[in-house]
Structures are given as C-alpha cells and as structure tokens.
PDB file of C-alpha atoms in Angstrom:
ATOM      1  CA  UNK A   1      -0.097   0.132   0.128  1.00  0.00           C
ATOM      2  CA  UNK A   2       1.624   3.332  -1.250  1.00  0.00           C
ATOM      3  CA  UNK A   3       1.775   6.275   1.500  1.00  0.00           C
ATOM      4  CA  UNK A   4       2.579   9.582   1.257  1.00  0.00           C
ATOM      5  CA  UNK A   5       3.707  11.573   4.563  1.00  0.00           C
ATOM      6  CA  UNK A   6       3.485  15.237   5.045  1.00  0.00           C
ATOM      7  CA  UNK A   7       5.692  16.121   8.091  1.00  0.00           C
ATOM      8  CA  UNK A   8       8.326  18.821   8.505  1.00  0.00           C
ATOM      9  CA  UNK A   9       9.880  17.504  11.425  1.00  0.00           C
ATOM     10  CA  UNK A  10      12.713  15.307   9.670  1.00  0.00           C
ATOM     11  CA  UNK A  11      13.350  12.970  12.647  1.00  0.00           C
ATOM     12  CA  UNK A  12       9.512  12.218  13.239  1.00  0.00           C
ATOM     13  CA  UNK A  13       8.966  11.846   9.391  1.00  0.00           C
ATOM     14  CA  UNK A  14      12.025   9.572   9.459  1.00  0.00           C
ATOM     15  CA  UNK A  15      10.680   7.279  12.011  1.00  0.00           C
ATOM     16  CA  UNK A  16       7.126   7.442  10.563  1.00  0.00           C
ATOM     17  CA  UNK A  17       8.738   6.190   7.400  1.00  0.00           C
ATOM     18  CA  UNK A  18      10.685   3.232   8.712  1.00  0.00           C
ATOM     19  CA  UNK A  19       7.746   2.075  10.797  1.00  0.00           C
ATOM     20  CA  UNK A  20       5.231   2.101   7.928  1.00  0.00           C
ATOM     21  CA  UNK A  21       7.927   0.336   5.515  1.00  0.00           C
ATOM     22  CA  UNK A  22       8.416  -2.400   8.348  1.00  0.00           C
ATOM     23  CA  UNK A  23       4.613  -2.998   8.632  1.00  0.00           C
ATOM     24  CA  UNK A  24       3.730  -3.739   5.126  1.00  0.00           C
ATOM     25  CA  UNK A  25       3.334  -0.391   3.765  1.00  0.00           C
ATOM     26  CA  UNK A  26       5.242   1.219   0.997  1.00  0.00           C
ATOM     27  CA  UNK A  27       6.116   4.926   1.792  1.00  0.00           C
ATOM     28  CA  UNK A  28       6.598   6.503  -1.811  1.00  0.00           C
ATOM     29  CA  UNK A  29       7.327  10.084  -0.634  1.00  0.00           C
ATOM     30  CA  UNK A  30       7.839  12.300   2.165  1.00  0.00           C
ATOM     31  CA  UNK A  31       6.912  16.038   2.030  1.00  0.00           C
ATOM     32  CA  UNK A  32       8.008  18.564   4.250  1.00  0.00           C
ATOM     33  CA  UNK A  33       5.402  21.619   3.168  1.00  0.00           C
ATOM     34  CA  UNK A  34       2.069  21.455   1.438  1.00  0.00           C
ATOM     35  CA  UNK A  35       3.383  22.035  -2.095  1.00  0.00           C
ATOM     36  CA  UNK A  36       5.732  19.276  -1.999  1.00  0.00           C
ATOM     37  CA  UNK A  37       2.912  17.022  -0.770  1.00  0.00           C
ATOM     38  CA  UNK A  38       0.539  18.122  -3.647  1.00  0.00           C
ATOM     39  CA  UNK A  39       3.146  17.063  -6.072  1.00  0.00           C
ATOM     40  CA  UNK A  40       3.833  13.653  -4.317  1.00  0.00           C
ATOM     41  CA  UNK A  41       0.169  12.774  -4.480  1.00  0.00           C
ATOM     42  CA  UNK A  42       0.131  13.740  -7.892  1.00  0.00           C
ATOM     43  CA  UNK A  43       3.190  11.713  -8.955  1.00  0.00           C
ATOM     44  CA  UNK A  44       2.741   8.759  -6.806  1.00  0.00           C
ATOM     45  CA  UNK A  45      -1.087   7.918  -6.833  1.00  0.00           C
ATOM     46  CA  UNK A  46      -1.137   6.933  -2.861  1.00  0.00           C
ATOM     47  CA  UNK A  47      -3.448   5.127  -1.356  1.00  0.00           C
ATOM     48  CA  UNK A  48      -3.002   6.446   2.095  1.00  0.00           C
ATOM     49  CA  UNK A  49      -1.556   9.486   3.691  1.00  0.00           C
ATOM     50  CA  UNK A  50      -0.262  10.740   6.799  1.00  0.00           C
ATOM     51  CA  UNK A  51      -0.428  14.498   7.562  1.00  0.00           C
ATOM     52  CA  UNK A  52       0.678  16.889  10.236  1.00  0.00           C
ATOM     53  CA  UNK A  53      -1.253  20.044  10.761  1.00  0.00           C
ATOM     54  CA  UNK A  54       1.399  23.161  11.272  1.00  0.00           C
ATOM     55  CA  UNK A  55       3.643  23.368   8.500  1.00  0.00           C
ATOM     56  CA  UNK A  56       6.025  26.129   6.837  1.00  0.00           C
ATOM     57  CA  UNK A  57       5.656  29.079   6.353  1.00  0.00           C
ATOM     58  CA  UNK A  58       3.285  30.013   8.910  1.00  0.00           C
ATOM     59  CA  UNK A  59       3.082  26.802  11.170  1.00  0.00           C
ATOM     60  CA  UNK A  60      -0.862  27.269  11.434  1.00  0.00           C
ATOM     61  CA  UNK A  61      -3.024  25.037   9.395  1.00  0.00           C
ATOM     62  CA  UNK A  62      -1.039  24.121   6.184  1.00  0.00           C
ATOM     63  CA  UNK A  63      -1.241  20.250   6.638  1.00  0.00           C
ATOM     64  CA  UNK A  64      -5.180  20.176   6.845  1.00  0.00           C
ATOM     65  CA  UNK A  65      -5.500  22.553   3.863  1.00  0.00           C
ATOM     66  CA  UNK A  66      -3.340  20.482   1.901  1.00  0.00           C
ATOM     67  CA  UNK A  67      -5.242  17.361   2.849  1.00  0.00           C
ATOM     68  CA  UNK A  68      -8.556  18.990   1.994  1.00  0.00           C
ATOM     69  CA  UNK A  69      -7.245  20.095  -1.288  1.00  0.00           C
ATOM     70  CA  UNK A  70      -6.016  16.423  -2.080  1.00  0.00           C
ATOM     71  CA  UNK A  71      -9.164  15.010  -1.233  1.00  0.00           C
ATOM     72  CA  UNK A  72     -10.821  17.643  -3.358  1.00  0.00           C
ATOM     73  CA  UNK A  73      -8.627  16.747  -6.311  1.00  0.00           C
ATOM     74  CA  UNK A  74      -8.850  12.857  -5.612  1.00  0.00           C
ATOM     75  CA  UNK A  75     -12.065  12.302  -3.858  1.00  0.00           C
ATOM     76  CA  UNK A  76     -11.926   9.460  -1.111  1.00  0.00           C
ATOM     77  CA  UNK A  77      -8.069   9.794  -0.705  1.00  0.00           C
ATOM     78  CA  UNK A  78      -7.434   8.406   2.721  1.00  0.00           C
ATOM     79  CA  UNK A  79      -6.146  10.931   5.268  1.00  0.00           C
ATOM     80  CA  UNK A  80      -4.779  10.443   8.682  1.00  0.00           C
ATOM     81  CA  UNK A  81      -4.098  13.559  10.511  1.00  0.00           C
ATOM     82  CA  UNK A  82      -1.338  13.086  13.072  1.00  0.00           C
ATOM     83  CA  UNK A  83      -0.719  16.161  14.877  1.00  0.00           C
ATOM     84  CA  UNK A  84      -0.121  17.666  18.383  1.00  0.00           C
ATOM     85  CA  UNK A  85      -2.813  20.271  17.801  1.00  0.00           C
ATOM     86  CA  UNK A  86      -6.391  20.663  16.777  1.00  0.00           C
ATOM     87  CA  UNK A  87      -7.250  22.842  14.218  1.00  0.00           C
ATOM     88  CA  UNK A  88     -11.237  23.098  14.443  1.00  0.00           C
ATOM     89  CA  UNK A  89     -12.228  24.950  11.532  1.00  0.00           C
ATOM     90  CA  UNK A  90     -10.331  22.887   8.699  1.00  0.00           C
ATOM     91  CA  UNK A  91     -10.706  19.846  10.676  1.00  0.00           C
ATOM     92  CA  UNK A  92     -14.644  19.977  10.731  1.00  0.00           C
ATOM     93  CA  UNK A  93     -14.334  21.014   6.958  1.00  0.00           C
ATOM     94  CA  UNK A  94     -12.087  17.842   6.210  1.00  0.00           C
ATOM     95  CA  UNK A  95     -14.684  15.555   7.916  1.00  0.00           C
ATOM     96  CA  UNK A  96     -17.597  17.472   6.422  1.00  0.00           C
ATOM     97  CA  UNK A  97     -16.370  16.606   3.080  1.00  0.00           C
ATOM     98  CA  UNK A  98     -16.735  12.936   3.634  1.00  0.00           C
ATOM     99  CA  UNK A  99     -15.926  10.982   6.716  1.00  0.00           C
ATOM    100  CA  UNK A 100     -14.801   7.506   4.882  1.00  0.00           C
ATOM    101  CA  UNK A 101     -11.211   7.178   5.146  1.00  0.00           C
ATOM    102  CA  UNK A 102     -10.282  10.220   7.581  1.00  0.00           C
ATOM    103  CA  UNK A 103      -8.653  10.037  10.933  1.00  0.00           C
ATOM    104  CA  UNK A 104      -7.400  12.495  13.321  1.00  0.00           C
ATOM    105  CA  UNK A 105      -5.198  11.403  16.146  1.00  0.00           C
ATOM    106  CA  UNK A 106      -3.073  13.585  18.663  1.00  0.00           C
ATOM    107  CA  UNK A 107       0.521  12.654  18.816  1.00  0.00           C
ATOM    108  CA  UNK A 108       0.715  13.087  22.676  1.00  0.00           C
ATOM    109  CA  UNK A 109      -2.269  10.661  22.971  1.00  0.00           C
ATOM    110  CA  UNK A 110      -1.117   7.557  21.059  1.00  0.00           C
ATOM    111  CA  UNK A 111       0.924   5.457  23.478  1.00  0.00           C
ATOM    112  CA  UNK A 112       1.315   2.354  21.531  1.00  0.00           C
ATOM    113  CA  UNK A 113       2.718   1.527  17.943  1.00  0.00           C
ATOM    114  CA  UNK A 114       0.185  -1.042  17.115  1.00  0.00           C
ATOM    115  CA  UNK A 115      -2.785   1.625  18.100  1.00  0.00           C
ATOM    116  CA  UNK A 116      -1.060   3.852  15.294  1.00  0.00           C
ATOM    117  CA  UNK A 117      -0.747   1.170  12.770  1.00  0.00           C
ATOM    118  CA  UNK A 118      -4.583  -0.021  13.410  1.00  0.00           C
ATOM    119  CA  UNK A 119      -5.581   3.346  12.725  1.00  0.00           C
ATOM    120  CA  UNK A 120      -3.572   3.750   9.469  1.00  0.00           C
ATOM    121  CA  UNK A 121      -4.985   0.387   8.313  1.00  0.00           C
ATOM    122  CA  UNK A 122      -8.686   1.460   9.412  1.00  0.00           C
ATOM    123  CA  UNK A 123      -8.385   4.811   7.537  1.00  0.00           C
ATOM    124  CA  UNK A 124      -6.821   3.180   4.465  1.00  0.00           C
ATOM    125  CA  UNK A 125      -9.822   0.927   4.351  1.00  0.00           C
ATOM    126  CA  UNK A 126     -12.068   3.679   4.375  1.00  0.00           C
ATOM    127  CA  UNK A 127     -13.016   3.791   8.358  1.00  0.00           C
ATOM    128  CA  UNK A 128     -12.756   6.833  10.508  1.00  0.00           C
ATOM    129  CA  UNK A 129     -10.581   7.094  13.378  1.00  0.00           C
ATOM    130  CA  UNK A 130     -11.039  10.280  15.913  1.00  0.00           C
ATOM    131  CA  UNK A 131      -9.375  10.685  19.042  1.00  0.00           C
ATOM    132  CA  UNK A 132     -12.144  11.515  21.563  1.00  0.00           C
ATOM    133  CA  UNK A 133     -10.135  14.786  22.460  1.00  0.00           C
ATOM    134  CA  UNK A 134     -10.545  15.891  18.868  1.00  0.00           C
ATOM    135  CA  UNK A 135     -14.234  15.077  18.857  1.00  0.00           C
ATOM    136  CA  UNK A 136     -14.791  16.931  22.130  1.00  0.00           C
ATOM    137  CA  UNK A 137     -12.760  20.189  20.683  1.00  0.00           C
ATOM    138  CA  UNK A 138     -14.832  20.045  17.645  1.00  0.00           C
ATOM    139  CA  UNK A 139     -18.148  19.543  19.359  1.00  0.00           C
ATOM    140  CA  UNK A 140     -17.774  22.199  22.070  1.00  0.00           C
ATOM    141  CA  UNK A 141     -19.763  24.909  19.958  1.00  0.00           C
ATOM    142  CA  UNK A 142     -22.842  22.395  19.108  1.00  0.00           C
ATOM    143  CA  UNK A 143     -23.800  21.425  22.705  1.00  0.00           C
ATOM    144  CA  UNK A 144     -26.181  23.580  23.177  1.00  0.00           C
ATOM    145  CA  UNK A 145     -27.968  22.841  19.874  1.00  0.00           C
ATOM    146  CA  UNK A 146     -27.913  19.191  20.661  1.00  0.00           C
ATOM    147  CA  UNK A 147     -30.204  19.880  23.582  1.00  0.00           C
ATOM    148  CA  UNK A 148     -33.041  21.267  21.351  1.00  0.00           C
ATOM    149  CA  UNK A 149     -33.368  17.871  19.698  1.00  0.00           C
ATOM    150  CA  UNK A 150     -36.623  15.962  20.878  1.00  0.00           C
ATOM    151  CA  UNK A 151     -36.329  12.264  21.847  1.00  0.00           C
ATOM    152  CA  UNK A 152     -37.269  10.904  18.585  1.00  0.00           C
ATOM    153  CA  UNK A 153     -34.914  12.949  16.749  1.00  0.00           C
ATOM    154  CA  UNK A 154     -32.238  12.103  19.079  1.00  0.00           C
ATOM    155  CA  UNK A 155     -33.171   8.366  18.306  1.00  0.00           C
ATOM    156  CA  UNK A 156     -32.828   9.240  14.417  1.00  0.00           C
ATOM    157  CA  UNK A 157     -29.727  10.879  15.014  1.00  0.00           C
ATOM    158  CA  UNK A 158     -28.272   7.900  16.787  1.00  0.00           C
ATOM    159  CA  UNK A 159     -29.435   5.546  13.874  1.00  0.00           C
ATOM    160  CA  UNK A 160     -27.564   7.960  11.585  1.00  0.00           C
ATOM    161  CA  UNK A 161     -24.369   7.689  13.604  1.00  0.00           C
ATOM    162  CA  UNK A 162     -24.577   3.870  13.010  1.00  0.00           C
ATOM    163  CA  UNK A 163     -24.629   4.670   9.081  1.00  0.00           C
ATOM    164  CA  UNK A 164     -28.304   3.796   8.728  1.00  0.00           C
ATOM    165  CA  UNK A 165     -29.911   5.464   5.572  1.00  0.00           C
ATOM    166  CA  UNK A 166     -33.606   6.716   6.115  1.00  0.00           C
ATOM    167  CA  UNK A 167     -35.298   3.677   4.840  1.00  0.00           C
ATOM    168  CA  UNK A 168     -33.483   1.571   7.419  1.00  0.00           C
ATOM    169  CA  UNK A 169     -34.248   3.810  10.099  1.00  0.00           C
ATOM    170  CA  UNK A 170     -37.732   3.931   9.055  1.00  0.00           C
ATOM    171  CA  UNK A 171     -37.959   0.246   9.622  1.00  0.00           C
ATOM    172  CA  UNK A 172     -35.917   0.135  13.039  1.00  0.00           C
ATOM    173  CA  UNK A 173     -38.410   2.629  14.353  1.00  0.00           C
ATOM    174  CA  UNK A 174     -41.350   1.226  12.652  1.00  0.00           C
ATOM    175  CA  UNK A 175     -42.236   4.669  11.099  1.00  0.00           C
ATOM    176  CA  UNK A 176     -42.687   5.922   7.682  1.00  0.00           C
ATOM    177  CA  UNK A 177     -39.742   7.154   5.496  1.00  0.00           C
ATOM    178  CA  UNK A 178     -41.440  10.399   5.080  1.00  0.00           C
ATOM    179  CA  UNK A 179     -41.415  10.827   9.037  1.00  0.00           C
ATOM    180  CA  UNK A 180     -37.621   9.933   9.135  1.00  0.00           C
ATOM    181  CA  UNK A 181     -37.046  12.586   6.277  1.00  0.00           C
ATOM    182  CA  UNK A 182     -38.953  15.217   8.256  1.00  0.00           C
ATOM    183  CA  UNK A 183     -37.014  14.130  11.674  1.00  0.00           C
ATOM    184  CA  UNK A 184     -33.787  14.438   9.587  1.00  0.00           C
ATOM    185  CA  UNK A 185     -34.562  17.816   8.265  1.00  0.00           C
ATOM    186  CA  UNK A 186     -35.188  19.049  11.967  1.00  0.00           C
ATOM    187  CA  UNK A 187     -32.196  17.568  13.199  1.00  0.00           C
ATOM    188  CA  UNK A 188     -30.196  19.687  10.350  1.00  0.00           C
ATOM    189  CA  UNK A 189     -32.079  22.626  11.300  1.00  0.00           C
ATOM    190  CA  UNK A 190     -31.672  22.448  15.050  1.00  0.00           C
ATOM    191  CA  UNK A 191     -28.055  21.994  14.881  1.00  0.00           C
ATOM    192  CA  UNK A 192     -27.521  24.753  12.543  1.00  0.00           C
ATOM    193  CA  UNK A 193     -25.853  22.886   9.997  1.00  0.00           C
ATOM    194  CA  UNK A 194     -24.736  24.559   6.804  1.00  0.00           C
ATOM    195  CA  UNK A 195     -26.994  24.900   3.465  1.00  0.00           C
ATOM    196  CA  UNK A 196     -24.712  22.082   1.651  1.00  0.00           C
ATOM    197  CA  UNK A 197     -25.664  18.684   0.236  1.00  0.00           C
ATOM    198  CA  UNK A 198     -27.183  16.211   2.600  1.00  0.00           C
ATOM    199  CA  UNK A 199     -24.472  13.880   2.572  1.00  0.00           C
ATOM    200  CA  UNK A 200     -22.314  16.514   4.130  1.00  0.00           C
ATOM    201  CA  UNK A 201     -24.803  17.531   6.643  1.00  0.00           C
ATOM    202  CA  UNK A 202     -25.426  14.105   7.720  1.00  0.00           C
ATOM    203  CA  UNK A 203     -21.801  13.877   8.484  1.00  0.00           C
ATOM    204  CA  UNK A 204     -21.902  16.732  10.513  1.00  0.00           C
ATOM    205  CA  UNK A 205     -24.912  15.573  12.556  1.00  0.00           C
ATOM    206  CA  UNK A 206     -23.065  12.297  13.281  1.00  0.00           C
ATOM    207  CA  UNK A 207     -20.053  14.299  14.626  1.00  0.00           C
ATOM    208  CA  UNK A 208     -22.615  16.222  16.889  1.00  0.00           C
ATOM    209  CA  UNK A 209     -23.922  12.662  17.976  1.00  0.00           C
ATOM    210  CA  UNK A 210     -20.074  11.599  18.668  1.00  0.00           C
ATOM    211  CA  UNK A 211     -19.659  14.637  20.926  1.00  0.00           C
ATOM    212  CA  UNK A 212     -22.548  13.955  23.291  1.00  0.00           C
TER     213      UNK A 212
END
C-alpha cells in the first residue's frame, strides 16, 4: 500500500517512514510542506496519506488545508491527520467533505505503535478514526443545539451515527420513511448545519452525536 507522509520534522518523518515500511506499507514520498505534498500525491497516486497540521511557512493549518485540497482533487483519498494540535475550522471541513477514510489522532495521546498502525489500516480501508479529545474540541460549540432535539430526533440521529439510511431508520423505528425525512430535516435545522448537500450535513450531524 503506497503512502505519502506530510511532516516537516525530519526525525519524526524518518521514524514514521521506517515504521510504516517495516509494517507492510510502502512509503513512496515524504513531503515537508504543502507544495511538496501536492506534487507527491499527483506523482505517486498514494493509497494512504499521513499528514501533520502545522507546517511552513506560517505553522498554523497548512497540513489540513493541503489534505482538503488533495481530497478535492482525488475524492476519497484516505487521510490520517497526526498532530499535536486540533485545528477546529479545517478539521471540521475535512470531516464534512466525507468521513470515509479520514482520521485525526493527537501525537501525545498515541501511546502504542500497534494502536497507530491499526488506525492507519482502518483509515486506509475507508474507516474513520477520531481521538475523543478531537471530537470534544470540535463539538464544544454544538452542545447547546443538541439540547434542542426531541427524543425521537435523538433516536434518528443515533441511528444515523450507525450509518443507517432513511429507509433503514424507518424500518428500525417502525415509522414511515417520510417521517424519518422530516426528523432528519429537523435535526439539520436545530443543529444549525450549513445549507450544503445532505450527505455533508449527515456527517456533521453524526459528529455532533459523537460529542454527546
């Protein structure tokens, strides 16, 4: 499995490369900034990427913005963010653009090599891996809106979090699909989700549920 790493710390980048190469992956490029990363993704067609958040020149959010752009150009490109920091705005945007094949781990909270490797494999396979602290920070502004939901709307949201579509939710709750559609619309409205397509809003709603 071809992997591109975006990490400006040379020692950490070397360590990640050795770890992944010794664990069945093929690190095809290590980039130190967003431009190098974009070129590496275009050249090597990776099946997985591991990116840091704060990179030259401003050391703020370059890595996340590079990941978002890479997934815009190559929809579904697996991205595991591995950083010391939670950059809330672009992290939410990355997840809102599609939660499949996305992870966000904090360096200081990963204590085992096997835990990190399992996260890489899960994200590469299309799964989602989020550190609870990341979820907590992303959802802190959504706590009050969650309290607006009725018990039925909370049930619908919980089933959305399990990956169910409207028809499956209707069958589980023994209600009509039209009723589910109405409840989902109310969830979007009460959580103040942006007027984008319904797929993106479902992801944001699920993230709100994970923050309960």
